[in-house]
């Protein structure tokens, strides 16, 4: 029969998604085993996942949560954030980071980012800490899989007595000067949403070196209760299920391989993408980058997005509106009479960034095709 297709037609059928979770028979069988036990909600499987997560990445302890946003909310409360407290943070992130500050009725003070790394700028933190001497907290995001500049930031935090909380939702396995993200402050949080470097469907984790911090977190996750029907504080139902944890335990066995695949894909792009219309991401010499996203910048973004989409290459814009420009954040800041600085670098980046596929499921053929297509882009 043999339907012959021209090269162009073949390319029309191609679709390379920006994100693809790596789920195999191991995860399917692990979930089935949990279903067969009938212990579906939080139980032994969750405790096993917490322990293995700590051991794998080198954390003192972990507390599993329903999702990464809940992890942030609990971590801020465990760090002591109270209504009205000012929390220095980045505007160039997923909105969940700042929403968690709002859940605490605290006030996000947005600090501009570094143009090259997309991460919060140490110099801008210093300026904000001077302008807001009453601020006690700094909520960092290790964006796109790359750690913030933790040597400089730790120094500033010490000088201004800022407690650091780290949003590591995009940085499972990332390190700075060989130290894992999530160990630079009082606690760190992870997300296991399907687009992240490892997934449990929905899920999250809080890590800390401080056993008191973890104990408070576990209390808040489970309605303030250690003993059934005895409630010590106002808590939440933020528990992870055994079903999710079973997936997480299998993903942990693969995370190093998945991160190496992301790093190899990025390496291939660095060696082979040559187009003066796009700028490739910057990698800090002290950072072990796990490439949650491979984010380029271009002043021709609209044209590039539609060109790549025509060629079957999925892209993502992370993020097209910086958080301090989001409607509910502007309204909230107005309601608490906080005047926000402008963050010109975040605003400029939001017009120029474009993430291209770097997920571990890409084949060599996919990578060659992405490179060739981007190299052929012109305006
Ligand atoms: C995904 C993400 C979150 C939220 O995690 P969920 O599991 O989706 O709630 C928080 N912060 C950042 C930076 C994220 O990328």
Short mmCIF file of C-alpha atoms and ligand atoms in Angstrom, two decimals:
data_model
loop_
_atom_site.label_atom_id
_atom_site.label_comp_id
_atom_site.label_asym_id
_atom_site.label_seq_id
_atom_site.Cartn_x
_atom_site.Cartn_y
_atom_site.Cartn_z
CA UNK A 1 0.00 0.00 0.00
CA UNK A 2 2.72 2.42 1.09
CA UNK A 3 1.60 6.01 1.47
CA UNK A 4 4.50 8.16 0.38
CA UNK A 5 4.96 11.38 2.24
CA UNK A 6 7.14 14.29 1.31
CA UNK A 7 9.51 15.68 3.92
CA UNK A 8 7.26 18.70 4.41
CA UNK A 9 4.24 16.48 5.07
CA UNK A 10 6.25 14.39 7.48
CA UNK A 11 7.17 17.54 9.39
CA UNK A 12 3.50 18.53 9.52
CA UNK A 13 2.82 15.43 11.59
CA UNK A 14 5.59 16.10 14.02
CA UNK A 15 4.77 17.32 17.50
CA UNK A 16 7.44 17.89 20.12
CA UNK A 17 5.75 18.90 23.38
CA UNK A 18 7.32 21.41 25.76
CA UNK A 19 6.75 19.02 28.69
CA UNK A 20 6.14 15.31 28.98
CA UNK A 21 6.12 13.36 32.25
CA UNK A 22 8.21 10.17 32.19
CA UNK A 23 5.76 7.57 33.50
CA UNK A 24 6.39 3.86 32.99
CA UNK A 25 5.12 0.45 34.11
CA UNK A 26 6.99 0.92 37.43
CA UNK A 27 4.69 3.80 38.43
CA UNK A 28 1.59 1.95 37.19
CA UNK A 29 2.46 -1.17 39.19
CA UNK A 30 3.32 0.86 42.31
CA UNK A 31 -0.06 2.61 42.21
CA UNK A 32 -1.81 -0.72 41.70
CA UNK A 33 -0.07 -2.15 44.76
CA UNK A 34 -1.32 0.78 46.88
CA UNK A 35 -4.86 0.40 45.54
CA UNK A 36 -4.76 -3.28 46.45
CA UNK A 37 -3.82 -2.49 50.06
CA UNK A 38 -6.86 -0.20 50.43
CA UNK A 39 -4.69 2.35 52.34
CA UNK A 40 -5.24 5.17 49.87
CA UNK A 41 -4.71 8.35 51.92
CA UNK A 42 -1.62 9.32 53.95
CA UNK A 43 0.13 6.32 55.48
CA UNK A 44 3.27 4.19 55.30
CA UNK A 45 3.91 4.87 51.60
CA UNK A 46 4.00 8.63 52.26
CA UNK A 47 6.42 8.17 55.18
CA UNK A 48 8.65 5.99 53.00
CA UNK A 49 8.64 8.62 50.23
CA UNK A 50 9.57 11.36 52.73
CA UNK A 51 12.49 9.32 54.01
CA UNK A 52 13.76 8.33 50.57
CA UNK A 53 13.43 11.91 49.28
CA UNK A 54 15.63 13.15 52.16
CA UNK A 55 18.18 10.39 51.66
CA UNK A 56 18.34 10.83 47.92
CA UNK A 57 18.98 14.58 47.87
CA UNK A 58 20.78 14.93 51.21
CA UNK A 59 18.15 16.59 53.43
CA UNK A 60 17.85 16.14 57.17
CA UNK A 61 14.10 15.62 56.91
CA UNK A 62 11.08 16.05 54.65
CA UNK A 63 7.33 16.53 55.01
CA UNK A 64 5.10 15.48 52.08
CA UNK A 65 2.26 17.79 51.03
CA UNK A 66 -0.69 17.82 48.58
CA UNK A 67 1.06 20.21 46.16
CA UNK A 68 3.84 22.76 45.84
CA UNK A 69 1.61 25.71 46.66
CA UNK A 70 0.51 24.14 49.95
CA UNK A 71 4.19 23.42 50.66
CA UNK A 72 4.95 27.14 50.31
CA UNK A 73 2.03 28.18 52.50
CA UNK A 74 3.05 25.79 55.28
CA UNK A 75 6.76 26.65 55.01
CA UNK A 76 6.02 30.37 55.38
CA UNK A 77 3.84 29.71 58.44
CA UNK A 78 6.45 27.39 59.96
CA UNK A 79 9.07 30.11 59.35
CA UNK A 80 6.91 32.40 61.48
CA UNK A 81 5.43 34.71 58.81
CA UNK A 82 2.58 36.68 60.40
CA UNK A 83 -0.13 38.96 58.96
CA UNK A 84 1.39 42.27 57.83
CA UNK A 85 4.97 40.95 57.67
CA UNK A 86 6.93 42.01 54.61
CA UNK A 87 8.45 39.20 52.54
CA UNK A 88 11.04 40.08 49.90
CA UNK A 89 10.52 37.93 46.80
CA UNK A 90 10.91 37.71 43.02
CA UNK A 91 8.25 38.91 40.57
CA UNK A 92 9.59 36.58 37.86
CA UNK A 93 8.08 33.24 38.85
CA UNK A 94 4.87 31.22 38.81
CA UNK A 95 2.16 33.07 40.73
CA UNK A 96 2.01 30.39 43.46
CA UNK A 97 5.16 31.81 45.09
CA UNK A 98 3.49 35.12 45.88
CA UNK A 99 0.03 33.68 46.45
CA UNK A 100 1.45 31.75 49.40
CA UNK A 101 2.57 35.08 50.91
CA UNK A 102 -0.97 36.42 50.45
CA UNK A 103 -2.44 33.30 52.13
CA UNK A 104 -0.48 34.38 55.23
CA UNK A 105 -1.90 37.92 54.92
CA UNK A 106 1.69 39.05 54.60
CA UNK A 107 2.99 41.59 52.07
CA UNK A 108 5.17 40.60 49.11
CA UNK A 109 7.88 43.16 48.35
CA UNK A 110 8.95 42.41 44.78
CA UNK A 111 12.67 42.63 44.12
CA UNK A 112 13.98 42.76 40.56
CA UNK A 113 15.86 39.92 38.90
CA UNK A 114 19.21 39.48 37.22
CA UNK A 115 18.90 39.75 33.46
CA UNK A 116 21.29 36.88 32.67
CA UNK A 117 20.19 34.23 35.19
CA UNK A 118 16.49 35.28 35.54
CA UNK A 119 16.93 34.77 39.31
CA UNK A 120 16.45 37.39 42.04
CA UNK A 121 19.29 39.91 41.99
CA UNK A 122 21.50 40.05 45.11
CA UNK A 123 22.08 43.78 44.59
CA UNK A 124 18.32 44.37 44.38
CA UNK A 125 17.83 42.38 47.60
CA UNK A 126 20.35 44.63 49.34
CA UNK A 127 18.53 47.73 48.12
CA UNK A 128 15.12 46.41 49.24
CA UNK A 129 16.51 45.33 52.62
CA UNK A 130 17.77 48.88 53.10
CA UNK A 131 14.47 50.41 51.99
CA UNK A 132 12.39 48.03 54.13
CA UNK A 133 14.43 47.47 57.30
CA UNK A 134 11.33 45.97 58.95
CA UNK A 135 11.30 43.07 56.42
CA UNK A 136 12.33 39.80 58.12
CA UNK A 137 11.82 37.24 55.33
CA UNK A 138 13.22 36.45 51.90
CA UNK A 139 11.34 33.94 49.72
CA UNK A 140 13.66 32.84 46.88
CA UNK A 141 12.88 30.88 43.73
CA UNK A 142 15.54 28.77 42.02
CA UNK A 143 14.04 29.43 38.61
CA UNK A 144 14.10 27.03 35.64
CA UNK A 145 16.36 24.58 37.53
CA UNK A 146 19.18 26.95 38.44
CA UNK A 147 20.05 27.99 41.97
CA UNK A 148 20.14 31.66 42.93
CA UNK A 149 23.58 33.08 43.81
CA UNK A 150 23.51 31.72 47.32
CA UNK A 151 26.94 32.89 48.53
CA UNK A 152 26.07 36.56 47.97
CA UNK A 153 22.46 36.16 49.10
CA UNK A 154 23.36 34.33 52.32
CA UNK A 155 25.74 37.16 53.20
CA UNK A 156 23.07 39.82 52.65
CA UNK A 157 20.48 37.77 54.58
CA UNK A 158 22.87 37.55 57.52
CA UNK A 159 23.67 41.26 57.43
CA UNK A 160 19.97 42.25 57.41
CA UNK A 161 18.74 39.39 59.58
CA UNK A 162 16.47 37.96 56.87
CA UNK A 163 15.11 34.43 57.20
CA UNK A 164 15.41 32.61 53.88
CA UNK A 165 12.72 30.27 52.53
CA UNK A 166 13.47 28.58 49.18
CA UNK A 167 10.92 27.71 46.49
CA UNK A 168 12.65 24.75 44.81
CA UNK A 169 9.58 23.72 42.75
CA UNK A 170 11.68 23.76 39.57
CA UNK A 171 14.98 22.60 41.00
CA UNK A 172 14.94 18.96 42.23
CA UNK A 173 18.60 17.96 42.39
CA UNK A 174 20.01 21.45 41.74
CA UNK A 175 22.98 22.57 43.83
CA UNK A 176 25.04 25.72 44.45
CA UNK A 177 28.70 25.14 45.28
CA UNK A 178 27.69 21.46 45.66
CA UNK A 179 25.12 22.25 48.36
CA UNK A 180 21.54 21.18 47.55
CA UNK A 181 18.90 23.88 47.12
CA UNK A 182 16.60 23.95 50.12
CA UNK A 183 19.48 23.91 52.64
CA UNK A 184 20.40 27.61 52.59
CA UNK A 185 17.64 28.89 54.85
CA UNK A 186 15.09 27.59 57.31
CA UNK A 187 13.33 25.42 54.74
CA UNK A 188 12.69 24.62 51.09
CA UNK A 189 9.65 23.50 49.10
CA UNK A 190 9.19 21.29 46.04
CA UNK A 191 6.36 20.62 43.59
CA UNK A 192 5.62 17.33 41.85
CA UNK A 193 3.22 18.72 39.26
CA UNK A 194 3.45 16.70 35.99
CA UNK A 195 5.57 19.30 34.15
CA UNK A 196 8.22 19.39 36.92
CA UNK A 197 11.49 17.42 36.89
CA UNK A 198 9.77 14.63 38.83
CA UNK A 199 6.06 14.11 39.39
CA UNK A 200 3.48 12.46 41.62
CA UNK A 201 0.47 13.83 39.67
CA UNK A 202 -0.13 16.60 42.18
CA UNK A 203 2.21 16.71 45.14
CA UNK A 204 4.79 18.67 47.08
CA UNK A 205 7.52 18.36 49.70
CA UNK A 206 8.93 20.58 52.44
CA UNK A 207 12.55 20.03 53.45
CA UNK A 208 14.46 21.44 56.39
CA UNK A 209 17.53 20.91 58.55
CA UNK A 210 15.50 22.02 61.52
CA UNK A 211 13.43 19.31 63.21
CA UNK A 212 11.19 21.91 64.93
CA UNK A 213 10.40 23.48 61.56
CA UNK A 214 9.46 20.06 60.16
CA UNK A 215 7.37 19.17 63.17
CA UNK A 216 5.41 22.43 62.89
CA UNK A 217 4.99 21.79 59.16
CA UNK A 218 3.63 18.29 59.73
CA UNK A 219 1.19 19.64 62.29
CA UNK A 220 -0.11 22.31 59.88
CA UNK A 221 -0.43 19.80 57.02
CA UNK A 222 -2.66 17.55 59.13
CA UNK A 223 -5.23 19.90 60.77
CA UNK A 224 -2.92 20.75 63.65
CA UNK A 225 -3.18 17.23 64.94
CA UNK A 226 -0.64 14.64 66.10
CA UNK A 227 -3.15 12.58 67.98
CA UNK A 228 -6.42 11.80 66.22
CA UNK A 229 -9.15 14.38 67.02
CA UNK A 230 -6.85 16.43 69.24
CA UNK A 231 -6.01 19.71 67.47
CA UNK A 232 -3.21 21.89 68.85
CA UNK A 233 -3.30 24.69 66.25
CA UNK A 234 -5.33 25.79 63.24
CA UNK A 235 -4.11 23.53 60.46
CA UNK A 236 -5.10 22.42 56.99
CA UNK A 237 -5.78 19.24 55.08
CA UNK A 238 -2.67 19.43 52.91
CA UNK A 239 -1.79 15.73 53.14
CA UNK A 240 -0.25 13.76 50.28
CA UNK A 241 -1.93 10.43 49.44
CA UNK A 242 -0.24 7.02 49.41
CA UNK A 243 -1.19 6.84 45.72
CA UNK A 244 0.88 9.93 44.90
CA UNK A 245 3.73 8.82 47.16
CA UNK A 246 3.92 5.47 45.35
CA UNK A 247 4.50 7.34 42.08
CA UNK A 248 7.06 9.57 43.83
CA UNK A 249 9.07 6.61 45.13
CA UNK A 250 9.42 5.28 41.56
CA UNK A 251 10.23 8.75 40.17
CA UNK A 252 13.02 9.11 42.75
CA UNK A 253 14.72 6.05 41.25
CA UNK A 254 14.73 7.84 37.87
CA UNK A 255 15.32 11.48 38.82
CA UNK A 256 19.11 11.41 38.38
CA UNK A 257 18.73 9.86 34.92
CA UNK A 258 15.97 12.32 33.99
CA UNK A 259 18.04 15.30 35.16
CA UNK A 260 21.12 14.05 33.24
CA UNK A 261 18.97 13.74 30.12
CA UNK A 262 17.80 17.34 30.59
CA UNK A 263 21.40 18.49 31.06
CA UNK A 264 22.56 16.56 27.98
CA UNK A 265 19.75 18.04 25.90
CA UNK A 266 20.75 21.54 27.08
CA UNK A 267 24.38 20.79 26.28
CA UNK A 268 23.35 19.81 22.76
CA UNK A 269 21.54 23.13 22.33
CA UNK A 270 24.52 25.11 23.66
CA UNK A 271 26.83 23.39 21.17
CA UNK A 272 24.55 23.55 18.16
CA UNK A 273 22.12 26.48 18.23
CA UNK A 274 23.60 29.36 16.25
CA UNK A 275 21.20 32.16 15.46
CA UNK A 276 21.97 35.79 16.20
CA UNK A 277 18.24 36.41 16.82
CA UNK A 278 18.22 34.28 19.97
CA UNK A 279 20.25 34.42 23.20
CA UNK A 280 20.86 31.13 25.01
CA UNK A 281 20.48 30.90 28.81
CA UNK A 282 23.30 31.75 31.17
CA UNK A 283 24.66 29.05 33.50
CA UNK A 284 26.47 30.18 36.63
CA UNK A 285 29.82 28.48 37.21
CA UNK A 286 28.89 27.41 40.77
CA UNK A 287 25.48 26.10 39.86
CA UNK A 288 24.50 22.54 38.96
CA UNK A 289 21.59 23.44 36.66
CA UNK A 290 18.86 20.80 36.22
CA UNK A 291 17.12 22.56 33.30
CA UNK A 292 13.51 22.46 34.35
CA UNK A 293 13.24 24.84 31.39
CA UNK A 294 15.65 25.82 28.63
CA UNK A 295 14.68 29.45 28.26
CA UNK A 296 16.05 31.60 25.49
CA UNK A 297 15.45 35.31 24.94
CA UNK A 298 14.60 37.00 21.68
CA UNK A 299 13.19 40.34 20.60
CA UNK A 300 11.24 38.49 17.86
CA UNK A 301 9.24 36.26 20.17
CA UNK A 302 5.83 36.36 18.47
CA UNK A 303 7.32 35.43 15.10
CA UNK A 304 9.46 32.68 16.63
CA UNK A 305 6.52 31.17 18.55
CA UNK A 306 4.30 30.93 15.46
CA UNK A 307 7.18 29.67 13.31
CA UNK A 308 8.04 26.91 15.81
CA UNK A 309 4.38 26.04 16.27
CA UNK A 310 3.96 25.63 12.48
CA UNK A 311 6.94 23.30 12.56
CA UNK A 312 5.38 21.22 15.37
CA UNK A 313 7.66 22.42 18.16
CA UNK A 314 5.91 23.24 21.44
CA UNK A 315 7.09 26.29 23.39
CA UNK A 316 6.15 27.99 26.64
CA UNK A 317 6.32 31.58 27.85
CA UNK A 318 7.54 31.59 31.44
CA UNK A 319 6.28 34.18 32.33
CA UNK A 320 4.38 36.67 30.22
CA UNK A 321 3.15 38.83 33.07
CA UNK A 322 5.45 39.39 36.05
CA UNK A 323 3.69 38.70 39.34
CA UNK A 324 3.65 42.34 40.53
CA UNK A 325 1.59 43.14 37.39
CA UNK A 326 -1.08 40.47 38.05
CA UNK A 327 -4.47 41.96 38.77
CA UNK A 328 -5.17 40.37 42.15
CA UNK A 329 -1.67 41.22 43.38
CA UNK A 330 -2.04 44.87 42.37
CA UNK A 331 -5.40 45.03 44.14
CA UNK A 332 -3.99 43.38 47.24
CA UNK A 333 -0.98 45.71 47.40
CA UNK A 334 -3.31 48.68 47.02
CA UNK A 335 -5.55 47.36 49.81
CA UNK A 336 -2.61 47.12 52.22
CA UNK A 337 -1.28 50.48 50.96
CA UNK A 338 2.02 49.05 49.83
CA UNK A 339 3.66 50.95 47.01
CA UNK A 340 5.54 48.53 44.80
CA UNK A 341 8.79 49.48 43.02
CA UNK A 342 8.96 48.90 39.34
CA UNK A 343 11.01 45.85 38.34
CA UNK A 344 12.25 46.82 34.88
CA UNK A 345 14.34 43.70 34.25
CA UNK A 346 11.49 41.31 35.07
CA UNK A 347 9.20 43.40 32.87
CA UNK A 348 11.64 43.31 29.97
CA UNK A 349 12.29 39.57 30.32
CA UNK A 350 8.58 38.83 30.35
CA UNK A 351 8.45 40.21 26.80
CA UNK A 352 11.47 38.27 25.54
CA UNK A 353 11.64 34.84 27.18
CA UNK A 354 10.71 31.65 25.39
CA UNK A 355 11.15 28.11 26.69
CA UNK A 356 11.88 25.36 24.17
CA UNK A 357 11.54 21.59 24.80
CA UNK A 358 14.32 20.16 27.00
CA UNK A 359 12.37 17.32 28.66
CA UNK A 360 14.02 13.91 29.11
CA UNK A 361 11.68 12.26 26.58
CA UNK A 362 13.27 14.05 23.59
CA UNK A 363 15.04 11.81 21.09
CA UNK A 364 18.29 12.67 19.28
CA UNK A 365 16.18 13.17 16.16
CA UNK A 366 13.92 15.64 18.04
CA UNK A 367 16.94 17.60 19.26
CA UNK A 368 18.48 17.78 15.79
CA UNK A 369 15.15 18.92 14.38
CA UNK A 370 14.71 21.65 17.04
CA UNK A 371 18.25 22.92 16.44
CA UNK A 372 17.92 22.91 12.68
CA UNK A 373 14.54 24.66 12.84
CA UNK A 374 15.78 27.40 15.19
CA UNK A 375 18.97 27.87 13.18
CA UNK A 376 16.81 28.43 10.07
CA UNK A 377 14.67 31.09 11.75
CA UNK A 378 14.91 34.52 10.16
CA UNK A 379 12.77 37.66 10.09
C1 LIG B 1 4.94 24.72 40.04
C2 LIG B 1 5.41 25.79 40.93
C3 LIG B 1 4.80 26.05 42.16
C4 LIG B 1 3.50 25.43 42.60
O1 LIG B 1 3.50 24.07 42.65
P1 LIG B 1 2.09 23.28 42.53
O2 LIG B 1 2.50 21.88 42.84
O3 LIG B 1 1.61 23.45 41.12
O4 LIG B 1 1.16 23.84 43.52
C5 LIG B 1 5.35 27.02 42.98
N1 LIG B 1 6.42 27.73 42.60
C6 LIG B 1 7.02 27.52 41.41
C7 LIG B 1 8.22 28.34 41.06
C8 LIG B 1 6.52 26.57 40.52
O5 LIG B 1 7.12 26.40 39.34
#
